[in-house]
Amino acid sequence: MVRDTSKIIQALAYLANYQPEKMLDNMKAYKLLWLADRYHLRQTGRTITGDVYYAMPYGIVPSDAKCLLENEKTKLKESKRYKNKYLLLDVNKHQYKAVSEPDLQMFSDSDQEALDKVLEHYNDLDAMQLSELSHKFPECTKYKKVLENKETKNSYKIDFDYFFEDAPMDECRLFNDNKELLALTKDLFHQYNRK
């Protein structure tokens, strides 16, 4: 999977541009990004951002997006100047602001469609509601027991195969796809990631 910090920054800017005053809670951004990546992966066999996801006590978190928004080092090449051109961090505690329109040339049509669908269906939920929702998806439920154990670590890298499983609590029905499509896109994902 291609991981690209600039595309993660653009996706974060895209999501924030649809919020009041272009400000977005970090945790809400993590969940919206996860939903968009999950949707896109199931439709096309690749995520939008290429980020790596972790199951944590507050649900599913994209690791590089989290590092970017918390001003921590990422494993990817990152330009502070580039990030600062699009995002203003720590506007309020755990919030960021989009300070420029996202560069739409960074996104394919399917990337934008996935981001728009997630905003349409989930943007009205706040960060805690999205956190609770994420705990109902297979990529989080598979790690429930280890996350509840206070004596073990509190984050586990998620196997992307779980993204291809249906979400039983998906009231929007964005994640209950045709089984043949899912088999095809899962195969494409595995072929692409063998390279």
Tab-separated table of C-alpha atoms in Angstrom:
chain	number	residue	atom	x	y	z
A	1	MET	CA	0.000	0.000	0.000
A	2	VAL	CA	1.344	3.409	-0.939
A	3	ARG	CA	1.606	5.660	2.099
A	4	ASP	CA	1.770	9.354	1.316
A	5	THR	CA	1.827	12.013	4.027
A	6	SER	CA	0.755	14.755	1.624
A	7	LYS	CA	-2.395	12.824	0.713
A	8	ILE	CA	-3.212	12.294	4.392
A	9	ILE	CA	-2.817	16.060	4.947
A	10	GLN	CA	-5.090	16.758	1.971
A	11	ALA	CA	-7.725	14.319	3.260
A	12	LEU	CA	-7.623	15.973	6.701
A	13	ALA	CA	-8.017	19.391	5.048
A	14	TYR	CA	-10.886	18.056	2.903
A	15	LEU	CA	-12.778	16.802	5.967
A	16	ALA	CA	-12.209	20.023	7.929
A	17	ASN	CA	-13.394	22.193	5.039
A	18	TYR	CA	-16.893	20.769	5.532
A	19	GLN	CA	-17.079	21.684	9.223
A	20	PRO	CA	-18.299	24.889	10.887
A	21	GLU	CA	-15.448	27.420	10.814
A	22	LYS	CA	-13.409	24.701	9.065
A	23	MET	CA	-12.460	23.289	12.486
A	24	LEU	CA	-12.510	19.590	13.301
A	25	ASP	CA	-11.946	17.567	16.448
A	26	ASN	CA	-8.920	15.283	15.986
A	27	MET	CA	-10.769	12.152	17.118
A	28	LYS	CA	-13.693	12.874	14.797
A	29	ALA	CA	-11.207	13.341	11.942
A	30	TYR	CA	-9.610	9.955	12.704
A	31	LYS	CA	-12.976	8.230	12.565
A	32	LEU	CA	-14.148	9.978	9.378
A	33	LEU	CA	-10.839	9.155	7.702
A	34	TRP	CA	-11.163	5.512	8.762
A	35	LEU	CA	-14.717	5.306	7.406
A	36	ALA	CA	-13.658	6.844	4.087
A	37	ASP	CA	-10.655	4.518	3.781
A	38	ARG	CA	-12.814	1.529	4.727
A	39	TYR	CA	-15.469	2.427	2.158
A	40	HIS	CA	-12.909	3.084	-0.588
A	41	LEU	CA	-10.996	-0.121	0.116
A	42	ARG	CA	-14.162	-2.183	-0.197
A	43	GLN	CA	-15.107	-0.477	-3.481
A	44	THR	CA	-11.711	-0.367	-5.227
A	45	GLY	CA	-9.166	-2.552	-3.429
A	46	ARG	CA	-7.131	0.386	-2.071
A	47	THR	CA	-7.518	2.984	0.641
A	48	ILE	CA	-7.449	6.722	-0.042
A	49	THR	CA	-4.605	7.571	2.322
A	50	GLY	CA	-2.525	4.419	2.603
A	51	ASP	CA	-2.428	5.005	6.352
A	52	VAL	CA	-2.016	2.146	8.829
A	53	TYR	CA	-4.808	1.673	11.364
A	54	TYR	CA	-4.690	0.684	15.022
A	55	ALA	CA	-7.383	-0.552	17.391
A	56	MET	CA	-7.200	1.556	20.548
A	57	PRO	CA	-9.410	2.100	23.610
A	58	TYR	CA	-11.331	4.908	21.825
A	59	GLY	CA	-11.730	2.905	18.641
A	60	ILE	CA	-9.914	2.873	15.336
A	61	VAL	CA	-7.097	5.367	14.685
A	62	PRO	CA	-5.013	6.094	11.543
A	63	SER	CA	-1.420	6.173	12.801
A	64	ASP	CA	0.186	8.756	10.506
A	65	ALA	CA	-2.815	11.092	10.626
A	66	LYS	CA	-2.635	10.930	14.430
A	67	CYS	CA	1.100	11.704	14.381
A	68	LEU	CA	0.539	14.626	12.003
A	69	LEU	CA	-2.253	16.168	14.092
A	70	GLU	CA	-0.365	15.667	17.356
A	71	ASN	CA	2.875	17.115	15.951
A	72	GLU	CA	4.729	13.845	16.376
A	73	LYS	CA	7.189	12.336	13.927
A	74	THR	CA	5.728	10.064	11.314
A	75	LYS	CA	7.496	7.201	9.606
A	76	LEU	CA	6.796	8.990	6.343
A	77	LYS	CA	8.489	11.967	4.764
A	78	GLU	CA	6.748	15.102	5.914
A	79	SER	CA	7.266	18.773	5.248
A	80	LYS	CA	6.157	21.043	8.085
A	81	ARG	CA	5.780	23.881	5.623
A	82	TYR	CA	3.462	21.776	3.470
A	83	LYS	CA	1.393	20.684	6.492
A	84	ASN	CA	1.191	24.274	7.786
A	85	LYS	CA	-0.037	25.486	4.396
A	86	TYR	CA	-3.203	23.391	4.837
A	87	LEU	CA	-3.647	22.740	8.568
A	88	LEU	CA	-3.465	24.827	11.724
A	89	LEU	CA	-3.012	22.472	14.675
A	90	ASP	CA	-4.149	22.828	18.283
A	91	VAL	CA	-6.664	25.588	17.547
A	92	ASN	CA	-8.545	24.451	20.608
A	93	LYS	CA	-7.501	21.430	22.609
A	94	HIS	CA	-7.448	18.450	20.220
A	95	GLN	CA	-8.844	20.393	17.253
A	96	TYR	CA	-7.336	21.565	13.993
A	97	LYS	CA	-8.438	23.992	11.325
A	98	ALA	CA	-8.188	23.859	7.525
A	99	VAL	CA	-6.448	27.083	6.481
A	100	SER	CA	-6.457	26.363	2.727
A	101	GLU	CA	-8.762	24.575	0.352
A	102	PRO	CA	-7.515	21.031	-0.262
A	103	ASP	CA	-5.679	20.316	-3.496
A	104	LEU	CA	-8.361	18.275	-5.263
A	105	GLN	CA	-5.860	17.087	-7.863
A	106	MET	CA	-4.495	14.787	-5.149
A	107	PHE	CA	-7.741	12.789	-5.218
A	108	SER	CA	-9.198	10.442	-7.771
A	109	ASP	CA	-12.931	10.668	-8.470
A	110	SER	CA	-13.468	7.601	-6.296
A	111	ASP	CA	-11.414	9.163	-3.461
A	112	GLN	CA	-13.676	12.225	-3.458
A	113	GLU	CA	-16.811	10.124	-3.740
A	114	ALA	CA	-15.789	8.109	-0.652
A	115	LEU	CA	-14.974	11.225	1.371
A	116	ASP	CA	-18.281	12.826	0.332
A	117	LYS	CA	-20.330	9.714	1.168
A	118	VAL	CA	-18.794	9.491	4.620
A	119	LEU	CA	-19.420	13.193	5.257
A	120	GLU	CA	-23.012	12.803	4.046
A	121	HIS	CA	-23.751	9.808	6.280
A	122	TYR	CA	-21.588	10.331	9.378
A	123	ASN	CA	-20.643	14.002	9.715
A	124	ASP	CA	-23.604	14.739	12.006
A	125	LEU	CA	-22.159	12.403	14.648
A	126	ASP	CA	-19.742	13.831	17.200
A	127	ALA	CA	-16.374	12.327	18.115
A	128	MET	CA	-17.709	10.128	20.931
A	129	GLN	CA	-20.609	8.824	18.838
A	130	LEU	CA	-18.147	7.915	16.072
A	131	SER	CA	-15.872	6.284	18.633
A	132	GLU	CA	-18.781	4.170	19.907
A	133	LEU	CA	-19.712	3.307	16.320
A	134	SER	CA	-16.162	2.172	15.531
A	135	HIS	CA	-16.311	-0.326	18.412
A	136	LYS	CA	-19.101	-2.163	16.568
A	137	PHE	CA	-17.053	-2.819	13.422
A	138	PRO	CA	-15.121	-6.089	12.977
A	139	GLU	CA	-11.738	-4.342	12.862
A	140	CYS	CA	-12.335	-3.203	16.435
A	141	THR	CA	-14.368	-6.082	17.876
A	142	LYS	CA	-11.569	-8.529	16.995
A	143	TYR	CA	-9.308	-6.683	19.465
A	144	LYS	CA	-11.897	-6.111	22.206
A	145	LYS	CA	-10.543	-8.640	24.720
A	146	VAL	CA	-6.919	-7.540	24.475
A	147	LEU	CA	-7.918	-3.873	24.700
A	148	GLU	CA	-9.913	-4.557	27.869
A	149	ASN	CA	-6.878	-6.153	29.524
A	150	LYS	CA	-5.237	-3.277	31.424
A	151	GLU	CA	-1.986	-5.225	31.778
A	152	THR	CA	-1.272	-5.333	28.039
A	153	LYS	CA	-0.491	-2.604	25.520
A	154	ASN	CA	-3.317	-0.332	24.413
A	155	SER	CA	-2.933	-0.359	20.614
A	156	TYR	CA	-2.925	-3.142	18.044
A	157	LYS	CA	-2.230	-2.885	14.344
A	158	ILE	CA	-5.391	-3.801	12.441
A	159	ASP	CA	-5.393	-6.460	9.763
A	160	PHE	CA	-6.981	-4.844	6.681
A	161	ASP	CA	-8.833	-8.084	5.926
A	162	TYR	CA	-11.274	-7.083	8.694
A	163	PHE	CA	-12.251	-4.012	6.628
A	164	PHE	CA	-13.772	-6.430	4.095
A	165	GLU	CA	-16.131	-7.898	6.686
A	166	ASP	CA	-19.643	-6.458	6.873
A	167	ALA	CA	-20.575	-4.220	9.745
A	168	PRO	CA	-23.684	-5.618	11.456
A	169	MET	CA	-24.478	-2.261	13.081
A	170	ASP	CA	-24.184	-0.211	9.886
A	171	GLU	CA	-27.497	1.664	9.757
A	172	CYS	CA	-26.347	3.676	6.720
A	173	ARG	CA	-25.682	0.422	4.845
A	174	LEU	CA	-22.480	1.783	3.325
A	175	PHE	CA	-20.626	-1.344	4.399
A	176	ASN	CA	-22.917	-4.176	3.391
A	177	ASP	CA	-21.694	-4.827	-0.131
A	178	ASN	CA	-22.178	-7.520	-2.725
A	179	LYS	CA	-20.048	-10.563	-1.780
A	180	GLU	CA	-18.652	-10.907	-5.317
A	181	LEU	CA	-17.484	-7.271	-5.304
A	182	LEU	CA	-15.832	-7.750	-1.918
A	183	ALA	CA	-14.055	-10.920	-3.068
A	184	LEU	CA	-12.766	-9.062	-6.133
A	185	THR	CA	-11.607	-5.941	-4.282
A	186	LYS	CA	-10.021	-8.022	-1.508
A	187	ASP	CA	-8.109	-9.995	-4.137
A	188	LEU	CA	-7.004	-6.730	-5.810
A	189	PHE	CA	-5.853	-5.399	-2.433
A	190	HIS	CA	-3.759	-8.520	-1.772
A	191	GLN	CA	-2.289	-8.556	-5.286
A	192	TYR	CA	-1.318	-4.890	-5.039
A	193	ASN	CA	0.258	-5.334	-1.607
A	194	ARG	CA	2.362	-8.358	-2.609
A	195	LYS	CA	4.520	-6.128	-4.803
